[in-house]
Amino acid sequence: DAKTTQPPSMDCAEGRAANLPCNHSTISGNEYVYWYRQIHSQGPQYIIHGLKNNETNEMASLIITEDRKSSTLILPHATLRDTAVYYCIPQAGNTPLVFGKGTRLSVIA
Amino acid sequence: NAGVTQTPKFQVLKTGQSMTLQCAQDMNHNSMYWYRQDPGMGLRLIYYSASEGTTDKGEVPNGYNVSRLNKREFSLRLESAAPSQTSVYFCASSVHVGQTNTEAFFGQGTRLTVV
């Protein structure tokens, strides 16, 4: 069974905030939530990660619910270059990333 | 900084041929990984190496072998290529700090076609 559930696709108008949801209801207590994106056919790129507190960096914000069963990645001002497939991945310790199918975000001018 | 470098970038093989995909990282990372990505799909883990001298199977190891030559290099070998191995192959590396891994860095991929 998949560890995460993400919508297959989303659209967002350029300049608006993109909010990408992820359900990870079976997440373990020691698993962090990682977000990566893959632009076209390039290698995936790290965005942000968190355990239970909300996190923000220069790329995005991560909101994790108090019960840790879901999270939302927020791109505050989406641009055309943010068009990509976004992956939400629970990961613990020294274990490899396991990718699901992700959400294909299309930013529209 | 080069980050993670994969060679070659493109390769066409005939069924039954063998080849080795090379991967090197210059970030002093402990862990290295090989993934494959088929069209329209997410990445699937083939093999990984948590540290120099160790390797472990991932989701789809059949038909592949790996070598962690040293801390920098992690190669993937196809002994007898099959059309089902046509895919894009990504190498990645990361370092384990405390209770988690830091961000993983990925190479730009090797596009392999087996005819």
JSON list of C-alpha atoms in Angstrom, two decimals:
[
{"chain": "A", "resi": 1, "resn": "ASP", "atom": "CA", "xyz": [0.00, 0.00, 0.00]},
{"chain": "A", "resi": 2, "resn": "ALA", "atom": "CA", "xyz": [1.16, 3.51, -0.79]},
{"chain": "A", "resi": 3, "resn": "LYS", "atom": "CA", "xyz": [2.45, 5.46, 2.18]},
{"chain": "A", "resi": 4, "resn": "THR", "atom": "CA", "xyz": [1.14, 8.75, 0.84]},
{"chain": "A", "resi": 5, "resn": "THR", "atom": "CA", "xyz": [-1.84, 10.04, -1.10]},
{"chain": "A", "resi": 6, "resn": "GLN", "atom": "CA", "xyz": [-1.47, 13.09, -3.33]},
{"chain": "A", "resi": 7, "resn": "PRO", "atom": "CA", "xyz": [-3.81, 14.47, -6.00]},
{"chain": "A", "resi": 8, "resn": "PRO", "atom": "CA", "xyz": [-2.54, 13.46, -9.45]},
{"chain": "A", "resi": 9, "resn": "SER", "atom": "CA", "xyz": [-2.62, 16.99, -10.82]},
{"chain": "A", "resi": 10, "resn": "MET", "atom": "CA", "xyz": [-3.30, 20.60, -9.88]},
{"chain": "A", "resi": 11, "resn": "ASP", "atom": "CA", "xyz": [-3.33, 23.94, -11.67]},
{"chain": "A", "resi": 12, "resn": "CYS", "atom": "CA", "xyz": [-2.27, 27.27, -10.25]},
{"chain": "A", "resi": 13, "resn": "ALA", "atom": "CA", "xyz": [-2.32, 30.77, -11.72]},
{"chain": "A", "resi": 14, "resn": "GLU", "atom": "CA", "xyz": [1.05, 32.46, -11.98]},
{"chain": "A", "resi": 15, "resn": "GLY", "atom": "CA", "xyz": [1.69, 34.74, -9.01]},
{"chain": "A", "resi": 16, "resn": "ARG", "atom": "CA", "xyz": [-0.80, 32.98, -6.79]},
{"chain": "A", "resi": 17, "resn": "ALA", "atom": "CA", "xyz": [-0.01, 30.63, -3.93]},
{"chain": "A", "resi": 18, "resn": "ALA", "atom": "CA", "xyz": [0.13, 26.94, -4.78]},
{"chain": "A", "resi": 19, "resn": "ASN", "atom": "CA", "xyz": [-1.05, 24.67, -1.98]},
{"chain": "A", "resi": 20, "resn": "LEU", "atom": "CA", "xyz": [-0.17, 21.02, -2.48]},
{"chain": "A", "resi": 21, "resn": "PRO", "atom": "CA", "xyz": [-1.74, 18.55, -0.04]},
{"chain": "A", "resi": 22, "resn": "CYS", "atom": "CA", "xyz": [-0.43, 15.18, 1.06]},
{"chain": "A", "resi": 23, "resn": "ASN", "atom": "CA", "xyz": [-2.02, 12.53, 3.25]},
{"chain": "A", "resi": 24, "resn": "HIS", "atom": "CA", "xyz": [0.38, 10.30, 5.19]},
{"chain": "A", "resi": 25, "resn": "SER", "atom": "CA", "xyz": [-1.94, 8.80, 7.78]},
{"chain": "A", "resi": 26, "resn": "THR", "atom": "CA", "xyz": [0.36, 5.84, 8.54]},
{"chain": "A", "resi": 27, "resn": "ILE", "atom": "CA", "xyz": [3.44, 7.94, 9.19]},
{"chain": "A", "resi": 28, "resn": "SER", "atom": "CA", "xyz": [5.65, 6.66, 12.00]},
{"chain": "A", "resi": 29, "resn": "GLY", "atom": "CA", "xyz": [6.68, 8.81, 14.92]},
{"chain": "A", "resi": 30, "resn": "ASN", "atom": "CA", "xyz": [10.30, 8.96, 13.78]},
{"chain": "A", "resi": 31, "resn": "GLU", "atom": "CA", "xyz": [9.54, 9.73, 10.13]},
{"chain": "A", "resi": 32, "resn": "TYR", "atom": "CA", "xyz": [10.12, 13.19, 8.75]},
{"chain": "A", "resi": 33, "resn": "VAL", "atom": "CA", "xyz": [8.03, 14.51, 5.87]},
{"chain": "A", "resi": 34, "resn": "TYR", "atom": "CA", "xyz": [10.18, 15.41, 2.87]},
{"chain": "A", "resi": 35, "resn": "TRP", "atom": "CA", "xyz": [9.11, 17.24, -0.25]},
{"chain": "A", "resi": 36, "resn": "TYR", "atom": "CA", "xyz": [10.94, 16.99, -3.56]},
{"chain": "A", "resi": 37, "resn": "ARG", "atom": "CA", "xyz": [10.06, 18.15, -7.04]},
{"chain": "A", "resi": 38, "resn": "GLN", "atom": "CA", "xyz": [11.05, 17.00, -10.49]},
{"chain": "A", "resi": 39, "resn": "ILE", "atom": "CA", "xyz": [11.07, 19.51, -13.29]},
{"chain": "A", "resi": 40, "resn": "HIS", "atom": "CA", "xyz": [10.50, 17.89, -16.68]},
{"chain": "A", "resi": 41, "resn": "SER", "atom": "CA", "xyz": [13.00, 15.02, -16.92]},
{"chain": "A", "resi": 42, "resn": "GLN", "atom": "CA", "xyz": [15.64, 16.40, -14.58]},
{"chain": "A", "resi": 43, "resn": "GLY", "atom": "CA", "xyz": [16.75, 14.73, -11.37]},
{"chain": "A", "resi": 44, "resn": "PRO", "atom": "CA", "xyz": [14.50, 15.43, -8.36]},
{"chain": "A", "resi": 45, "resn": "GLN", "atom": "CA", "xyz": [15.28, 18.51, -6.30]},
{"chain": "A", "resi": 46, "resn": "TYR", "atom": "CA", "xyz": [14.90, 18.84, -2.54]},
{"chain": "A", "resi": 47, "resn": "ILE", "atom": "CA", "xyz": [12.44, 21.49, -1.36]},
{"chain": "A", "resi": 48, "resn": "ILE", "atom": "CA", "xyz": [11.88, 21.22, 2.38]},
{"chain": "A", "resi": 49, "resn": "HIS", "atom": "CA", "xyz": [11.32, 18.77, 5.22]},
{"chain": "A", "resi": 50, "resn": "GLY", "atom": "CA", "xyz": [9.85, 18.75, 8.72]},
{"chain": "A", "resi": 51, "resn": "LEU", "atom": "CA", "xyz": [8.95, 16.53, 11.65]},
{"chain": "A", "resi": 52, "resn": "LYS", "atom": "CA", "xyz": [6.03, 18.19, 13.43]},
{"chain": "A", "resi": 53, "resn": "ASN", "atom": "CA", "xyz": [6.60, 21.93, 13.39]},
{"chain": "A", "resi": 54, "resn": "ASN", "atom": "CA", "xyz": [5.84, 24.13, 10.43]},
{"chain": "A", "resi": 55, "resn": "GLU", "atom": "CA", "xyz": [8.91, 24.97, 8.38]},
{"chain": "A", "resi": 56, "resn": "THR", "atom": "CA", "xyz": [9.80, 27.73, 5.93]},
{"chain": "A", "resi": 57, "resn": "ASN", "atom": "CA", "xyz": [12.76, 28.27, 3.67]},
{"chain": "A", "resi": 58, "resn": "GLU", "atom": "CA", "xyz": [13.50, 30.37, 0.62]},
{"chain": "A", "resi": 59, "resn": "MET", "atom": "CA", "xyz": [11.57, 28.03, -1.65]},
{"chain": "A", "resi": 60, "resn": "ALA", "atom": "CA", "xyz": [8.45, 27.08, 0.25]},
{"chain": "A", "resi": 61, "resn": "SER", "atom": "CA", "xyz": [6.56, 26.60, 3.50]},
{"chain": "A", "resi": 62, "resn": "LEU", "atom": "CA", "xyz": [5.53, 23.27, 4.98]},
{"chain": "A", "resi": 63, "resn": "ILE", "atom": "CA", "xyz": [2.48, 22.97, 7.19]},
{"chain": "A", "resi": 64, "resn": "ILE", "atom": "CA", "xyz": [2.12, 19.70, 9.13]},
{"chain": "A", "resi": 65, "resn": "THR", "atom": "CA", "xyz": [-1.12, 18.95, 10.98]},
{"chain": "A", "resi": 66, "resn": "GLU", "atom": "CA", "xyz": [-0.91, 18.39, 14.71]},
{"chain": "A", "resi": 67, "resn": "ASP", "atom": "CA", "xyz": [-1.69, 14.68, 14.34]},
{"chain": "A", "resi": 68, "resn": "ARG", "atom": "CA", "xyz": [0.97, 14.48, 11.59]},
{"chain": "A", "resi": 69, "resn": "LYS", "atom": "CA", "xyz": [-1.38, 12.60, 9.29]},
{"chain": "A", "resi": 70, "resn": "SER", "atom": "CA", "xyz": [-1.23, 15.19, 6.55]},
{"chain": "A", "resi": 71, "resn": "SER", "atom": "CA", "xyz": [0.81, 18.13, 5.34]},
{"chain": "A", "resi": 72, "resn": "THR", "atom": "CA", "xyz": [0.62, 20.94, 2.82]},
{"chain": "A", "resi": 73, "resn": "LEU", "atom": "CA", "xyz": [3.43, 22.38, 0.77]},
{"chain": "A", "resi": 74, "resn": "ILE", "atom": "CA", "xyz": [2.93, 26.06, -0.02]},
{"chain": "A", "resi": 75, "resn": "LEU", "atom": "CA", "xyz": [4.69, 27.86, -2.86]},
{"chain": "A", "resi": 76, "resn": "PRO", "atom": "CA", "xyz": [3.80, 31.46, -1.97]},
{"chain": "A", "resi": 77, "resn": "HIS", "atom": "CA", "xyz": [4.07, 33.05, -5.41]},
{"chain": "A", "resi": 78, "resn": "ALA", "atom": "CA", "xyz": [4.10, 30.38, -8.09]},
{"chain": "A", "resi": 79, "resn": "THR", "atom": "CA", "xyz": [5.97, 31.05, -11.31]},
{"chain": "A", "resi": 80, "resn": "LEU", "atom": "CA", "xyz": [6.03, 29.16, -14.60]},
{"chain": "A", "resi": 81, "resn": "ARG", "atom": "CA", "xyz": [9.34, 27.62, -13.49]},
{"chain": "A", "resi": 82, "resn": "ASP", "atom": "CA", "xyz": [7.50, 25.91, -10.62]},
{"chain": "A", "resi": 83, "resn": "THR", "atom": "CA", "xyz": [5.69, 23.64, -13.07]},
{"chain": "A", "resi": 84, "resn": "ALA", "atom": "CA", "xyz": [6.85, 20.18, -11.99]},
{"chain": "A", "resi": 85, "resn": "VAL", "atom": "CA", "xyz": [5.87, 16.93, -10.30]},
{"chain": "A", "resi": 86, "resn": "TYR", "atom": "CA", "xyz": [5.90, 17.31, -6.52]},
{"chain": "A", "resi": 87, "resn": "TYR", "atom": "CA", "xyz": [6.58, 14.33, -4.25]},
{"chain": "A", "resi": 88, "resn": "CYS", "atom": "CA", "xyz": [5.73, 14.04, -0.56]},
{"chain": "A", "resi": 89, "resn": "ILE", "atom": "CA", "xyz": [7.87, 11.35, 1.11]},
{"chain": "A", "resi": 90, "resn": "PRO", "atom": "CA", "xyz": [7.96, 10.17, 4.74]},
{"chain": "A", "resi": 91, "resn": "GLN", "atom": "CA", "xyz": [11.47, 9.13, 5.65]},
{"chain": "A", "resi": 92, "resn": "ALA", "atom": "CA", "xyz": [13.13, 7.94, 8.85]},
{"chain": "A", "resi": 93, "resn": "GLY", "atom": "CA", "xyz": [16.74, 7.45, 9.83]},
{"chain": "A", "resi": 94, "resn": "ASN", "atom": "CA", "xyz": [19.20, 6.30, 7.24]},
{"chain": "A", "resi": 95, "resn": "THR", "atom": "CA", "xyz": [16.61, 4.85, 4.88]},
{"chain": "A", "resi": 96, "resn": "PRO", "atom": "CA", "xyz": [16.24, 5.56, 1.17]},
{"chain": "A", "resi": 97, "resn": "LEU", "atom": "CA", "xyz": [13.59, 7.85, -0.24]},
{"chain": "A", "resi": 98, "resn": "VAL", "atom": "CA", "xyz": [10.61, 5.91, -1.59]},
{"chain": "A", "resi": 99, "resn": "PHE", "atom": "CA", "xyz": [8.82, 7.88, -4.30]},
{"chain": "A", "resi": 100, "resn": "GLY", "atom": "CA", "xyz": [5.10, 7.67, -5.02]},
{"chain": "A", "resi": 101, "resn": "LYS", "atom": "CA", "xyz": [3.39, 9.13, -8.05]},
{"chain": "A", "resi": 102, "resn": "GLY", "atom": "CA", "xyz": [3.35, 12.71, -6.83]},
{"chain": "A", "resi": 103, "resn": "THR", "atom": "CA", "xyz": [1.27, 15.69, -7.94]},
{"chain": "A", "resi": 104, "resn": "ARG", "atom": "CA", "xyz": [1.81, 17.28, -11.33]},
{"chain": "A", "resi": 105, "resn": "LEU", "atom": "CA", "xyz": [1.54, 21.04, -10.76]},
{"chain": "A", "resi": 106, "resn": "SER", "atom": "CA", "xyz": [0.91, 23.20, -13.80]},
{"chain": "A", "resi": 107, "resn": "VAL", "atom": "CA", "xyz": [1.42, 26.93, -13.31]},
{"chain": "A", "resi": 108, "resn": "ILE", "atom": "CA", "xyz": [-0.61, 28.86, -15.85]},
{"chain": "A", "resi": 109, "resn": "ALA", "atom": "CA", "xyz": [0.18, 32.35, -17.12]},
{"chain": "B", "resi": 1, "resn": "ASN", "atom": "CA", "xyz": [30.84, 22.00, -7.08]},
{"chain": "B", "resi": 2, "resn": "ALA", "atom": "CA", "xyz": [29.85, 19.24, -9.47]},
{"chain": "B", "resi": 3, "resn": "GLY", "atom": "CA", "xyz": [27.49, 17.52, -7.02]},
{"chain": "B", "resi": 4, "resn": "VAL", "atom": "CA", "xyz": [26.43, 14.14, -8.44]},
{"chain": "B", "resi": 5, "resn": "THR", "atom": "CA", "xyz": [27.82, 13.26, -11.85]},
{"chain": "B", "resi": 6, "resn": "GLN", "atom": "CA", "xyz": [26.49, 10.42, -13.98]},
{"chain": "B", "resi": 7, "resn": "THR", "atom": "CA", "xyz": [28.04, 8.99, -17.10]},
{"chain": "B", "resi": 8, "resn": "PRO", "atom": "CA", "xyz": [27.03, 8.42, -19.80]},
{"chain": "B", "resi": 9, "resn": "LYS", "atom": "CA", "xyz": [24.05, 10.73, -20.33]},
{"chain": "B", "resi": 10, "resn": "PHE", "atom": "CA", "xyz": [22.62, 8.64, -23.16]},
{"chain": "B", "resi": 11, "resn": "GLN", "atom": "CA", "xyz": [23.16, 5.03, -24.20]},
{"chain": "B", "resi": 12, "resn": "VAL", "atom": "CA", "xyz": [21.63, 2.61, -26.68]},
{"chain": "B", "resi": 13, "resn": "LEU", "atom": "CA", "xyz": [22.27, -1.09, -26.10]},
{"chain": "B", "resi": 14, "resn": "LYS", "atom": "CA", "xyz": [21.32, -4.22, -27.95]},
{"chain": "B", "resi": 15, "resn": "THR", "atom": "CA", "xyz": [19.53, -6.95, -26.06]},
{"chain": "B", "resi": 16, "resn": "GLY", "atom": "CA", "xyz": [22.06, -9.11, -24.25]},
{"chain": "B", "resi": 17, "resn": "GLN", "atom": "CA", "xyz": [24.81, -6.51, -24.13]},
{"chain": "B", "resi": 18, "resn": "SER", "atom": "CA", "xyz": [26.31, -5.43, -20.84]},
{"chain": "B", "resi": 19, "resn": "MET", "atom": "CA", "xyz": [27.26, -2.02, -19.56]},
{"chain": "B", "resi": 20, "resn": "THR", "atom": "CA", "xyz": [28.10, -0.11, -16.41]},
{"chain": "B", "resi": 21, "resn": "LEU", "atom": "CA", "xyz": [26.55, 3.20, -15.42]},
{"chain": "B", "resi": 22, "resn": "GLN", "atom": "CA", "xyz": [28.93, 5.36, -13.46]},
{"chain": "B", "resi": 23, "resn": "CYS", "atom": "CA", "xyz": [28.07, 7.75, -10.62]},
{"chain": "B", "resi": 24, "resn": "ALA", "atom": "CA", "xyz": [30.37, 9.95, -8.57]},
{"chain": "B", "resi": 25, "resn": "GLN", "atom": "CA", "xyz": [29.67, 12.54, -5.87]},
{"chain": "B", "resi": 26, "resn": "ASP", "atom": "CA", "xyz": [32.02, 15.15, -4.47]},
{"chain": "B", "resi": 27, "resn": "MET", "atom": "CA", "xyz": [30.08, 16.07, -1.32]},
{"chain": "B", "resi": 28, "resn": "ASN", "atom": "CA", "xyz": [31.62, 13.45, 1.01]},
{"chain": "B", "resi": 29, "resn": "HIS", "atom": "CA", "xyz": [28.21, 11.81, 1.40]},
{"chain": "B", "resi": 30, "resn": "ASN", "atom": "CA", "xyz": [27.91, 8.42, 3.06]},
{"chain": "B", "resi": 31, "resn": "SER", "atom": "CA", "xyz": [24.81, 7.13, 1.28]},
{"chain": "B", "resi": 32, "resn": "MET", "atom": "CA", "xyz": [24.32, 6.61, -2.43]},
{"chain": "B", "resi": 33, "resn": "TYR", "atom": "CA", "xyz": [21.36, 5.32, -4.41]},
{"chain": "B", "resi": 34, "resn": "TRP", "atom": "CA", "xyz": [20.32, 4.11, -7.85]},
{"chain": "B", "resi": 35, "resn": "TYR", "atom": "CA", "xyz": [16.78, 4.67, -9.10]},
{"chain": "B", "resi": 36, "resn": "ARG", "atom": "CA", "xyz": [15.03, 4.04, -12.39]},
{"chain": "B", "resi": 37, "resn": "GLN", "atom": "CA", "xyz": [12.14, 6.02, -13.81]},
{"chain": "B", "resi": 38, "resn": "ASP", "atom": "CA", "xyz": [9.89, 4.70, -16.53]},
{"chain": "B", "resi": 39, "resn": "PRO", "atom": "CA", "xyz": [7.74, 7.08, -18.61]},
{"chain": "B", "resi": 40, "resn": "GLY", "atom": "CA", "xyz": [4.97, 8.68, -16.56]},
{"chain": "B", "resi": 41, "resn": "MET", "atom": "CA", "xyz": [6.04, 6.91, -13.39]},
{"chain": "B", "resi": 42, "resn": "GLY", "atom": "CA", "xyz": [7.72, 7.85, -10.14]},
{"chain": "B", "resi": 43, "resn": "LEU", "atom": "CA", "xyz": [11.25, 6.80, -9.30]},
{"chain": "B", "resi": 44, "resn": "ARG", "atom": "CA", "xyz": [11.82, 3.23, -8.12]},
{"chain": "B", "resi": 45, "resn": "LEU", "atom": "CA", "xyz": [14.81, 2.23, -5.99]},
{"chain": "B", "resi": 46, "resn": "ILE", "atom": "CA", "xyz": [17.12, -0.38, -7.52]},
{"chain": "B", "resi": 47, "resn": "TYR", "atom": "CA", "xyz": [19.98, -0.56, -5.00]},
{"chain": "B", "resi": 48, "resn": "TYR", "atom": "CA", "xyz": [21.46, 1.63, -2.35]},
{"chain": "B", "resi": 49, "resn": "SER", "atom": "CA", "xyz": [24.61, 1.87, -0.28]},
{"chain": "B", "resi": 50, "resn": "ALA", "atom": "CA", "xyz": [24.31, 3.32, 3.21]},
{"chain": "B", "resi": 51, "resn": "SER", "atom": "CA", "xyz": [28.07, 3.50, 3.63]},
{"chain": "B", "resi": 52, "resn": "GLU", "atom": "CA", "xyz": [31.25, 2.51, 1.90]},
{"chain": "B", "resi": 53, "resn": "GLY", "atom": "CA", "xyz": [31.47, -1.27, 1.73]},
{"chain": "B", "resi": 54, "resn": "THR", "atom": "CA", "xyz": [27.75, -1.95, 2.08]},
{"chain": "B", "resi": 55, "resn": "THR", "atom": "CA", "xyz": [25.00, -2.37, -0.50]},
{"chain": "B", "resi": 56, "resn": "ASP", "atom": "CA", "xyz": [21.34, -3.33, -0.21]},
{"chain": "B", "resi": 57, "resn": "LYS", "atom": "CA", "xyz": [18.56, -4.22, -2.61]},
{"chain": "B", "resi": 58, "resn": "GLY", "atom": "CA", "xyz": [15.71, -1.84, -3.27]},
{"chain": "B", "resi": 59, "resn": "GLU", "atom": "CA", "xyz": [12.33, -2.43, -4.90]},
{"chain": "B", "resi": 60, "resn": "VAL", "atom": "CA", "xyz": [13.53, -3.59, -8.32]},
{"chain": "B", "resi": 61, "resn": "PRO", "atom": "CA", "xyz": [17.04, -5.14, -8.09]},
{"chain": "B", "resi": 62, "resn": "ASN", "atom": "CA", "xyz": [16.60, -8.00, -10.56]},
{"chain": "B", "resi": 63, "resn": "GLY", "atom": "CA", "xyz": [18.89, -7.75, -13.56]},
{"chain": "B", "resi": 64, "resn": "TYR", "atom": "CA", "xyz": [21.28, -5.32, -11.88]},
{"chain": "B", "resi": 65, "resn": "ASN", "atom": "CA", "xyz": [24.44, -5.41, -9.82]},
{"chain": "B", "resi": 66, "resn": "VAL", "atom": "CA", "xyz": [26.17, -2.57, -7.99]},
{"chain": "B", "resi": 67, "resn": "SER", "atom": "CA", "xyz": [29.60, -1.74, -6.68]},
{"chain": "B", "resi": 68, "resn": "ARG", "atom": "CA", "xyz": [30.46, 0.88, -4.08]},
{"chain": "B", "resi": 69, "resn": "LEU", "atom": "CA", "xyz": [34.00, 1.38, -5.31]},
{"chain": "B", "resi": 70, "resn": "ASN", "atom": "CA", "xyz": [34.88, 3.95, -2.66]},
{"chain": "B", "resi": 71, "resn": "LYS", "atom": "CA", "xyz": [33.08, 6.71, -0.81]},
{"chain": "B", "resi": 72, "resn": "ARG", "atom": "CA", "xyz": [32.74, 8.81, -3.96]},
{"chain": "B", "resi": 73, "resn": "GLU", "atom": "CA", "xyz": [31.68, 6.25, -6.54]},
{"chain": "B", "resi": 74, "resn": "PHE", "atom": "CA", "xyz": [28.71, 3.90, -6.92]},
{"chain": "B", "resi": 75, "resn": "SER", "atom": "CA", "xyz": [28.30, 2.02, -10.18]},
{"chain": "B", "resi": 76, "resn": "LEU", "atom": "CA", "xyz": [25.33, 0.11, -11.60]},
{"chain": "B", "resi": 77, "resn": "ARG", "atom": "CA", "xyz": [25.91, -2.82, -13.94]},
{"chain": "B", "resi": 78, "resn": "LEU", "atom": "CA", "xyz": [23.53, -4.46, -16.38]},
{"chain": "B", "resi": 79, "resn": "GLU", "atom": "CA", "xyz": [24.99, -7.88, -17.17]},
{"chain": "B", "resi": 80, "resn": "SER", "atom": "CA", "xyz": [22.57, -8.79, -19.97]},
{"chain": "B", "resi": 81, "resn": "ALA", "atom": "CA", "xyz": [20.39, -5.89, -21.00]},
{"chain": "B", "resi": 82, "resn": "ALA", "atom": "CA", "xyz": [16.71, -6.46, -21.78]},
{"chain": "B", "resi": 83, "resn": "PRO", "atom": "CA", "xyz": [14.17, -4.13, -23.43]},
{"chain": "B", "resi": 84, "resn": "SER", "atom": "CA", "xyz": [12.35, -3.94, -20.05]},
{"chain": "B", "resi": 85, "resn": "GLN", "atom": "CA", "xyz": [15.38, -2.10, -18.71]},
{"chain": "B", "resi": 86, "resn": "THR", "atom": "CA", "xyz": [14.80, 0.81, -21.05]},
{"chain": "B", "resi": 87, "resn": "SER", "atom": "CA", "xyz": [14.45, 3.67, -18.62]},
{"chain": "B", "resi": 88, "resn": "VAL", "atom": "CA", "xyz": [16.02, 6.79, -17.18]},
{"chain": "B", "resi": 89, "resn": "TYR", "atom": "CA", "xyz": [18.45, 5.98, -14.39]},
{"chain": "B", "resi": 90, "resn": "PHE", "atom": "CA", "xyz": [19.16, 8.43, -11.58]},
{"chain": "B", "resi": 91, "resn": "CYS", "atom": "CA", "xyz": [21.93, 8.29, -9.04]},
{"chain": "B", "resi": 92, "resn": "ALA", "atom": "CA", "xyz": [21.63, 10.18, -5.76]},
{"chain": "B", "resi": 93, "resn": "SER", "atom": "CA", "xyz": [23.60, 10.75, -2.57]},
{"chain": "B", "resi": 94, "resn": "SER", "atom": "CA", "xyz": [22.89, 11.99, 0.94]},
{"chain": "B", "resi": 95, "resn": "VAL", "atom": "CA", "xyz": [24.44, 12.09, 4.39]},
{"chain": "B", "resi": 96, "resn": "HIS", "atom": "CA", "xyz": [22.93, 10.81, 7.62]},
{"chain": "B", "resi": 97, "resn": "VAL", "atom": "CA", "xyz": [22.88, 13.32, 10.45]},
{"chain": "B", "resi": 98, "resn": "GLY", "atom": "CA", "xyz": [21.32, 12.49, 13.79]},
{"chain": "B", "resi": 99, "resn": "GLN", "atom": "CA", "xyz": [17.88, 10.97, 13.33]},
{"chain": "B", "resi": 100, "resn": "THR", "atom": "CA", "xyz": [17.47, 11.65, 9.67]},
{"chain": "B", "resi": 101, "resn": "ASN", "atom": "CA", "xyz": [19.11, 12.11, 6.33]},
{"chain": "B", "resi": 102, "resn": "THR", "atom": "CA", "xyz": [19.92, 15.47, 4.95]},
{"chain": "B", "resi": 103, "resn": "GLU", "atom": "CA", "xyz": [18.58, 16.38, 1.57]},
{"chain": "B", "resi": 104, "resn": "ALA", "atom": "CA", "xyz": [19.40, 14.02, -1.24]},
{"chain": "B", "resi": 105, "resn": "PHE", "atom": "CA", "xyz": [21.16, 15.31, -4.34]},
{"chain": "B", "resi": 106, "resn": "PHE", "atom": "CA", "xyz": [20.39, 13.72, -7.68]},
{"chain": "B", "resi": 107, "resn": "GLY", "atom": "CA", "xyz": [22.35, 13.45, -10.88]},
{"chain": "B", "resi": 108, "resn": "GLN", "atom": "CA", "xyz": [20.90, 14.49, -14.22]},
{"chain": "B", "resi": 109, "resn": "GLY", "atom": "CA", "xyz": [20.14, 10.94, -15.26]},
{"chain": "B", "resi": 110, "resn": "THR", "atom": "CA", "xyz": [21.25, 8.39, -17.83]},
{"chain": "B", "resi": 111, "resn": "ARG", "atom": "CA", "xyz": [18.75, 7.71, -20.60]},
{"chain": "B", "resi": 112, "resn": "LEU", "atom": "CA", "xyz": [19.12, 4.07, -21.58]},
{"chain": "B", "resi": 113, "resn": "THR", "atom": "CA", "xyz": [17.39, 2.40, -24.51]},
{"chain": "B", "resi": 114, "resn": "VAL", "atom": "CA", "xyz": [17.66, -1.35, -25.05]},
{"chain": "B", "resi": 115, "resn": "VAL", "atom": "CA", "xyz": [16.66, -2.51, -28.53]}
]
